[in-house]
PDB file of C-alpha atoms and ligand atoms in Angstrom:
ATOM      1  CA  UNK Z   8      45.489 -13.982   8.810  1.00 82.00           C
ATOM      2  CA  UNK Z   9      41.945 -14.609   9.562  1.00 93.00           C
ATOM      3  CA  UNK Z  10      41.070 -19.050   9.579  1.00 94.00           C
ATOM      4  CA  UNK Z  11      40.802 -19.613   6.174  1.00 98.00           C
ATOM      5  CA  UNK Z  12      41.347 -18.123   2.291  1.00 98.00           C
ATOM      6  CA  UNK Z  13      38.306 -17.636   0.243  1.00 98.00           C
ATOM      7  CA  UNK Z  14      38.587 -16.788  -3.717  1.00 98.00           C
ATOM      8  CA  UNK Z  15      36.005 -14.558  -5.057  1.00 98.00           C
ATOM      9  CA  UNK Z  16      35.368 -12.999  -8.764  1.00 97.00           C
ATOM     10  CA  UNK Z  17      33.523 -13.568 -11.958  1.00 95.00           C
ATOM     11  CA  UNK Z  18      33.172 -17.003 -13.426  1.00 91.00           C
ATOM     12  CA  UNK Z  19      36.425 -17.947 -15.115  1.00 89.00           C
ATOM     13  CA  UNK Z  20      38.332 -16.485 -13.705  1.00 93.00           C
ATOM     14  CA  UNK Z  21      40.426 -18.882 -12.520  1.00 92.00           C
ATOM     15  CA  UNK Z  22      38.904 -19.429  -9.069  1.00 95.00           C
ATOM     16  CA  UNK Z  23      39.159 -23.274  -8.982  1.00 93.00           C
ATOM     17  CA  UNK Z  24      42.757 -24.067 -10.709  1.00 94.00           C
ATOM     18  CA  UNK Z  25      43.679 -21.068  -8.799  1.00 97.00           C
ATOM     19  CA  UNK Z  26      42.987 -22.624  -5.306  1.00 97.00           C
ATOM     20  CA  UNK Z  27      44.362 -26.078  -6.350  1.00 96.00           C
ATOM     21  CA  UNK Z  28      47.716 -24.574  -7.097  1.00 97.00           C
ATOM     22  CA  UNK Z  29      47.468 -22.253  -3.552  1.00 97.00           C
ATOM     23  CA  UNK Z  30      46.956 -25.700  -1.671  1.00 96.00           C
ATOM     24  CA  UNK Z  31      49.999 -27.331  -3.501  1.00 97.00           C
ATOM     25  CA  UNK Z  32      51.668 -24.267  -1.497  1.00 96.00           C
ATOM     26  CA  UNK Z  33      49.598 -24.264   1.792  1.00 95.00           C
ATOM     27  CA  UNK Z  34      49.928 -27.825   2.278  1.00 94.00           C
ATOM     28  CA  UNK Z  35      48.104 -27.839   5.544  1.00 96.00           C
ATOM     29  CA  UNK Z  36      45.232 -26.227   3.920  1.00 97.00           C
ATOM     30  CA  UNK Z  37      42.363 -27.896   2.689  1.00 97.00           C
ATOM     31  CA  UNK Z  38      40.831 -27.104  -0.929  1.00 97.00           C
ATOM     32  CA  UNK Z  39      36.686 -26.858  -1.098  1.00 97.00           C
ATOM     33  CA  UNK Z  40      34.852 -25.765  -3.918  1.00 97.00           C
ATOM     34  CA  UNK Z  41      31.512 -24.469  -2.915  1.00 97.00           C
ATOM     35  CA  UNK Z  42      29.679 -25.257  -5.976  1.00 96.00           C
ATOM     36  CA  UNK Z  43      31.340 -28.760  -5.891  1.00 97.00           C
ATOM     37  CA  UNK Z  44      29.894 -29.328  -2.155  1.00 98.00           C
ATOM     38  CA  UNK Z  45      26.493 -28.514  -3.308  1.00 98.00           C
ATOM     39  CA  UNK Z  46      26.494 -30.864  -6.720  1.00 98.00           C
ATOM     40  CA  UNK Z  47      28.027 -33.385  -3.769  1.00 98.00           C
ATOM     41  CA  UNK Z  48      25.292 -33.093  -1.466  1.00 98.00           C
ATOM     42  CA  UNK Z  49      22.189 -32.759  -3.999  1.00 98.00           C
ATOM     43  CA  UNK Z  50      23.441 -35.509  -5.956  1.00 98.00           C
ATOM     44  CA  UNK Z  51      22.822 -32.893  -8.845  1.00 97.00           C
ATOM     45  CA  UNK Z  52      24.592 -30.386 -11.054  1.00 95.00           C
ATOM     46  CA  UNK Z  53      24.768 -26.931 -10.810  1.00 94.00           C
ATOM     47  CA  UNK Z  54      23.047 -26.367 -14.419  1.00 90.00           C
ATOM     48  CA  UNK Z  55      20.305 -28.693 -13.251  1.00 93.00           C
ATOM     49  CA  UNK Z  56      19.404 -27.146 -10.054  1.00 95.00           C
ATOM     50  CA  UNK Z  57      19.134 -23.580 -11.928  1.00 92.00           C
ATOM     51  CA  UNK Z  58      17.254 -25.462 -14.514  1.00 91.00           C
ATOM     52  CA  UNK Z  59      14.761 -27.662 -12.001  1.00 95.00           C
ATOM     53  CA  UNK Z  60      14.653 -25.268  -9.140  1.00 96.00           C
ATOM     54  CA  UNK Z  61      15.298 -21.969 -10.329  1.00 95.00           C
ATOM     55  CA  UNK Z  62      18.217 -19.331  -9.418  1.00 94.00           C
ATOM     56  CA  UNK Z  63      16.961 -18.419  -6.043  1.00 97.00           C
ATOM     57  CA  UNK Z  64      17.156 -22.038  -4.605  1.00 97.00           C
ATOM     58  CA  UNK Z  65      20.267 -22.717  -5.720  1.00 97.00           C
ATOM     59  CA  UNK Z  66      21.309 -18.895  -3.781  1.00 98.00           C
ATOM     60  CA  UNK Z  67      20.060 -20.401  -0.586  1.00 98.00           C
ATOM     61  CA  UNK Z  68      21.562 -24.019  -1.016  1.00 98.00           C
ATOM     62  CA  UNK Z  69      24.830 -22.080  -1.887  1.00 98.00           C
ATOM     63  CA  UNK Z  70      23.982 -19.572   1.718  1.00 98.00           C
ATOM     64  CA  UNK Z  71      23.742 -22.608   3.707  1.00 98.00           C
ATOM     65  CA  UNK Z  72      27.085 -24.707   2.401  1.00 98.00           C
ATOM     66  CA  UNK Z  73      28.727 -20.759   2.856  1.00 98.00           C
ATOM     67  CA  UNK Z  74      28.075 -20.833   6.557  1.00 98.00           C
ATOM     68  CA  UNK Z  75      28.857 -24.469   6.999  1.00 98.00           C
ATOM     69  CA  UNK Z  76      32.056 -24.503   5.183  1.00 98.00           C
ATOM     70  CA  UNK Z  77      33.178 -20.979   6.389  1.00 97.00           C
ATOM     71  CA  UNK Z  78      33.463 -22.671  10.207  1.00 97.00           C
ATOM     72  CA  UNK Z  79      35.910 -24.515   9.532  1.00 98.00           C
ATOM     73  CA  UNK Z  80      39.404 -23.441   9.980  1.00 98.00           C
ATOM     74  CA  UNK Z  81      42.568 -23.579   7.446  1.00 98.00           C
ATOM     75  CA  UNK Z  82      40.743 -24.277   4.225  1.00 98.00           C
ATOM     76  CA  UNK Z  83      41.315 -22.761   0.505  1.00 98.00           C
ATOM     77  CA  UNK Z  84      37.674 -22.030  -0.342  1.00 98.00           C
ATOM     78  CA  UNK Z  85      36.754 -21.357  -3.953  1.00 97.00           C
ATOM     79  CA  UNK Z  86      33.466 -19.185  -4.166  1.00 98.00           C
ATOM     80  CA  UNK Z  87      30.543 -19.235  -6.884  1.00 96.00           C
ATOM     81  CA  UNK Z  88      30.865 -16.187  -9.016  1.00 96.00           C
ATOM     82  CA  UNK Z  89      27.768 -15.077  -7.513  1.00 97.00           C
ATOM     83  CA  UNK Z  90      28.237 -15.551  -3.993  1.00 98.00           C
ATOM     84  CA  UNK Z  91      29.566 -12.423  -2.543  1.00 97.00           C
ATOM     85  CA  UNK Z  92      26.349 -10.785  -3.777  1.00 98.00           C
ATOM     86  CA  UNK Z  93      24.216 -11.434  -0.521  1.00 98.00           C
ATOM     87  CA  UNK Z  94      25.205  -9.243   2.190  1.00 98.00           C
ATOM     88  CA  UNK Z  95      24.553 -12.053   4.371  1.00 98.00           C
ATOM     89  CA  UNK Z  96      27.044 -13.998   2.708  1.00 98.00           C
ATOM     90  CA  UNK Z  97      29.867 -11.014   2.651  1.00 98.00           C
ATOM     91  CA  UNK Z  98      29.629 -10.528   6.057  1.00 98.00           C
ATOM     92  CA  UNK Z  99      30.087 -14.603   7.151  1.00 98.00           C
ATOM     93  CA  UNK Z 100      33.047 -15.255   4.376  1.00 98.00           C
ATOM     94  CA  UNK Z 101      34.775 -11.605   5.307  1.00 97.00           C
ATOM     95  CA  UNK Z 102      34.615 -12.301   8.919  1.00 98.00           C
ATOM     96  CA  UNK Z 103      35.651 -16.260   8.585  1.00 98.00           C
ATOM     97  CA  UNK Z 104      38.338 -15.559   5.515  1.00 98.00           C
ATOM     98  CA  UNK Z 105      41.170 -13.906   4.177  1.00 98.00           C
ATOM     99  CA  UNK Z 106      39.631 -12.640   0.766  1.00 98.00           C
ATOM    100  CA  UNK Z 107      41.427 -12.690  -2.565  1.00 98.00           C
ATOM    101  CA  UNK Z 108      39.656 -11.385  -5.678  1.00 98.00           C
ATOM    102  CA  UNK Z 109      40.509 -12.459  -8.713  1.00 98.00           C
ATOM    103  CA  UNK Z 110      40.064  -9.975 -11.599  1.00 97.00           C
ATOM    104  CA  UNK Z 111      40.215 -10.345 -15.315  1.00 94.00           C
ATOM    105  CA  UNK Z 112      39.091  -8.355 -18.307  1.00 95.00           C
ATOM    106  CA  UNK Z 113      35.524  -9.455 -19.886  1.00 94.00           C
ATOM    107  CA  UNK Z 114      37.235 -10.212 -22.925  1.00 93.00           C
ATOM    108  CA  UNK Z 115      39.913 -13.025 -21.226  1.00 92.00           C
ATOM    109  CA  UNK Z 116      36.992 -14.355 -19.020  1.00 92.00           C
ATOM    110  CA  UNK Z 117      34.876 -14.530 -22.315  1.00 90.00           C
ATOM    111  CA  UNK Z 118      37.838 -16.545 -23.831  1.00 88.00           C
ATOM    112  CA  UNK Z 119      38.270 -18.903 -20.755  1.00 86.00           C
ATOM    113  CA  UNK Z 120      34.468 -19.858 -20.979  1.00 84.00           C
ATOM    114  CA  UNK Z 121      33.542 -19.582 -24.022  1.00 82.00           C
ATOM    115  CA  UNK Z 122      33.963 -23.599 -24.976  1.00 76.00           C
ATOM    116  CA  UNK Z 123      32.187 -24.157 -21.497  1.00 74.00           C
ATOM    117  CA  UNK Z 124      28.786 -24.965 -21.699  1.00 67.00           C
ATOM    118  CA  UNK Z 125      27.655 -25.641 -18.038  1.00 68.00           C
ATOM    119  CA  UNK Z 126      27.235 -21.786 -16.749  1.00 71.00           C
ATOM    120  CA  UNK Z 127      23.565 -21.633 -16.192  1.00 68.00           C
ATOM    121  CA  UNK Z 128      23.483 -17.756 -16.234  1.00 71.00           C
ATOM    122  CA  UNK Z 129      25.537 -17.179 -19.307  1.00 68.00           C
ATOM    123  CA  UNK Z 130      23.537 -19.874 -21.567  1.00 69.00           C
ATOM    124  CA  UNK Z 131      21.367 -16.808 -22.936  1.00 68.00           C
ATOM    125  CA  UNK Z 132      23.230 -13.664 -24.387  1.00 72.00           C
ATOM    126  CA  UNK Z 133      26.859 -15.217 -24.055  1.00 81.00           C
ATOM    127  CA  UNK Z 134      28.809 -12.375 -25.248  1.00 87.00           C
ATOM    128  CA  UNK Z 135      31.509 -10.332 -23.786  1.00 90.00           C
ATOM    129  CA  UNK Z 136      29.274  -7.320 -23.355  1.00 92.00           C
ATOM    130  CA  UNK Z 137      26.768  -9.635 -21.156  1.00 89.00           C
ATOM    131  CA  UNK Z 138      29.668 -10.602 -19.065  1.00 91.00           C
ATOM    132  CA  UNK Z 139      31.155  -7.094 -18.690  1.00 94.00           C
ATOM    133  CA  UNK Z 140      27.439  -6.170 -17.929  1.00 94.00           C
ATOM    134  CA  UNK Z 141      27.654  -8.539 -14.924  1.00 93.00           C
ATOM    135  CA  UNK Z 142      30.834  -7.864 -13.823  1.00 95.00           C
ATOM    136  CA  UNK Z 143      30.487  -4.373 -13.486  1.00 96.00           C
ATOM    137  CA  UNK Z 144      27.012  -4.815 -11.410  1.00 97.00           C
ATOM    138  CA  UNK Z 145      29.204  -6.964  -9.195  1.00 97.00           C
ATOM    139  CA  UNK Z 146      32.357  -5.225  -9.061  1.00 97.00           C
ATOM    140  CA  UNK Z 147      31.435  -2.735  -6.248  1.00 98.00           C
ATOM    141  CA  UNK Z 148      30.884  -5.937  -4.221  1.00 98.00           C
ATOM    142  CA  UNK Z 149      34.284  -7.921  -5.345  1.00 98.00           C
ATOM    143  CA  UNK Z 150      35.940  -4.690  -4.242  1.00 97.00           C
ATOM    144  CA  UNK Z 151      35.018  -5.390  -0.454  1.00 97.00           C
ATOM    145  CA  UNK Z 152      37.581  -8.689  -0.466  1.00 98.00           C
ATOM    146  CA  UNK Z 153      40.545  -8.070   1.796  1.00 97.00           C
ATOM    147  CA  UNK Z 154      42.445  -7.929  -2.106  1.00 97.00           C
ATOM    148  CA  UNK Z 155      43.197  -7.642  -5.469  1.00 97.00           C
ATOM    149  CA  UNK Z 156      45.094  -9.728  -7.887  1.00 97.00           C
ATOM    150  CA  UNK Z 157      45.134  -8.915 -11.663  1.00 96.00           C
ATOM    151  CA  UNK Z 158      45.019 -12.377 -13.421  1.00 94.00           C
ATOM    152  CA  UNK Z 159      45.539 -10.976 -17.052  1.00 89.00           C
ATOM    153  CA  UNK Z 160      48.164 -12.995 -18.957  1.00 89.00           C
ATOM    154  CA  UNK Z 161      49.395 -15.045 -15.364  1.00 94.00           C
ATOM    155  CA  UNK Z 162      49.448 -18.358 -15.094  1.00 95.00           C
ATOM    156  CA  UNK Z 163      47.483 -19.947 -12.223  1.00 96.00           C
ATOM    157  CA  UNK Z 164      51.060 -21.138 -10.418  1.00 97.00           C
ATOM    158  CA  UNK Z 165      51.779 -17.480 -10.991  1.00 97.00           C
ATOM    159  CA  UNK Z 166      48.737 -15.725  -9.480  1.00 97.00           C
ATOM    160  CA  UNK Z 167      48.985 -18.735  -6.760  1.00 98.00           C
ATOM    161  CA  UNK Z 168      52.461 -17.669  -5.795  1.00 98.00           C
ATOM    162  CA  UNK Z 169      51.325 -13.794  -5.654  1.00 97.00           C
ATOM    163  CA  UNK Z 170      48.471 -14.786  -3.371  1.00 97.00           C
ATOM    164  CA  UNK Z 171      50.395 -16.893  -1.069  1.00 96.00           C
ATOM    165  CA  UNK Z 172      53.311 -13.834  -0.561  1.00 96.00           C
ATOM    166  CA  UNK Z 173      50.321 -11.304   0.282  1.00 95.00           C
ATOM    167  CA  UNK Z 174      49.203 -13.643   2.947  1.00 94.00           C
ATOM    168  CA  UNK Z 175      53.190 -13.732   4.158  1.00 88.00           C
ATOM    169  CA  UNK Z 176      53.383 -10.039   4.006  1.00 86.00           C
ATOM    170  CA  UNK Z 177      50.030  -9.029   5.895  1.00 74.00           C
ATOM    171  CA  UNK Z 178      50.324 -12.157   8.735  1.00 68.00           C
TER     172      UNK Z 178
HETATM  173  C1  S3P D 217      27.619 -18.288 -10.815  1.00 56.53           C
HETATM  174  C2  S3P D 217      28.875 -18.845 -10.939  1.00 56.53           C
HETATM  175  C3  S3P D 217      29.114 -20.282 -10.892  1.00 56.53           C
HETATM  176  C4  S3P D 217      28.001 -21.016 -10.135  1.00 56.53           C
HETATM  177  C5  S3P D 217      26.669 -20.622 -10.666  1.00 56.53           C
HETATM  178  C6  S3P D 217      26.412 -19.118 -10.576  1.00 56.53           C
HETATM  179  C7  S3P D 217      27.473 -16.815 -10.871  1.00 56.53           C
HETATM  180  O1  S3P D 217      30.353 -20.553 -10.253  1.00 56.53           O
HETATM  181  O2  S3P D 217      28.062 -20.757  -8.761  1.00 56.53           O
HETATM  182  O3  S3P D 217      26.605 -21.050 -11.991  1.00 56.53           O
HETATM  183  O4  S3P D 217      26.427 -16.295 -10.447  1.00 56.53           O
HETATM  184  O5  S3P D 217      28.419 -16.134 -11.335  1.00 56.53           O
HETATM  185  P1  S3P D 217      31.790 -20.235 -10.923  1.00 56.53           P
HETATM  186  O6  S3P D 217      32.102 -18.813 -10.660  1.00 56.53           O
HETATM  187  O7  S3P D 217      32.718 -21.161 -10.199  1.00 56.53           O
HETATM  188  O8  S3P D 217      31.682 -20.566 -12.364  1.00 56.53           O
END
């Protein structure tokens, strides 16, 4: 098992309860949100940065937390949606971190979200189409985590539990 466990995949999927309930396992891991450090450290939210500063800044604030975070050793990271986008990014997080992708269908990520209103990119077009647009421009990338875990209709204790025995079986 490589120093720490990264989560990857779409918004809503279940990233962040996911990781809280993996650290309630892994007790000597630490949990860090990525998109959490950078609201920390700007003293602003993620919706306002993308609003104020535009996408691309916000890509290279989350770049530079990435490589910070990812040199530490035994912590539960939970990615942006976004993140594992920049090759640059892949290749620090896959070399730093066991990585778990968590899929879902459009239509149960559309249903997790759908009350949300803080996801800059989906504030335009929210549908289930626009999200199955940008999951499938992403997927190819998701599919370069070290694996897979189908979150449909599991619980995040559930899909905790299945990540936590991969780890076991593979260390
Ligand atoms: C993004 C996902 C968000 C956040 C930002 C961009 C994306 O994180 O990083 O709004 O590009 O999919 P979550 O996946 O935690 O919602």
């Amino acid at each position: 098992m490589k120093n720490n466990i990264a989560l990857i995949g779409m918004m809503g999927s279940g990233k962040s309860t996911v990781a809280e309930e993996l650290a309630k396992i892994m007790a000597d891991y630490s949990l860090v949100d990525i998109d959490c450090e950078i609201e920390k450290s700007t003293g602003k939210k993620i919706s306002e940065l993308f609003l104020k500063f535009g996408e691309q800044h916000f890509r290279m604030l989350e770049s530079e937390k990435i490589k910070k975070i990812s040199a530490g050793t035994k912590q539960i990271i939970a990615l942006g949606g976004g993140a594992f986008e920049s090759e640059n990014n892949r290749n620090i997080v896959n070399k730093n971190c066991s990585v778990i992708y968590l899929k879902a269908t459009s239509e149960e990520i559309y249903n997790r979200i759908k009350s949300e209103v803080h996801r800059p990119l989906l504030h335009k077009n929210f549908s289930v189409e626009r999200i199955s647009e940008i999951m499938q421009k992403r997927e190819k990338n998701y599919q370069k985590a070290d694996f897979s875990i189908i979150t449909n209709n599991k619980s995040p204790k559930e899909i905790a539990a299945e990540i936590a025995g991969v780890l076991n079986d593979k260390s």
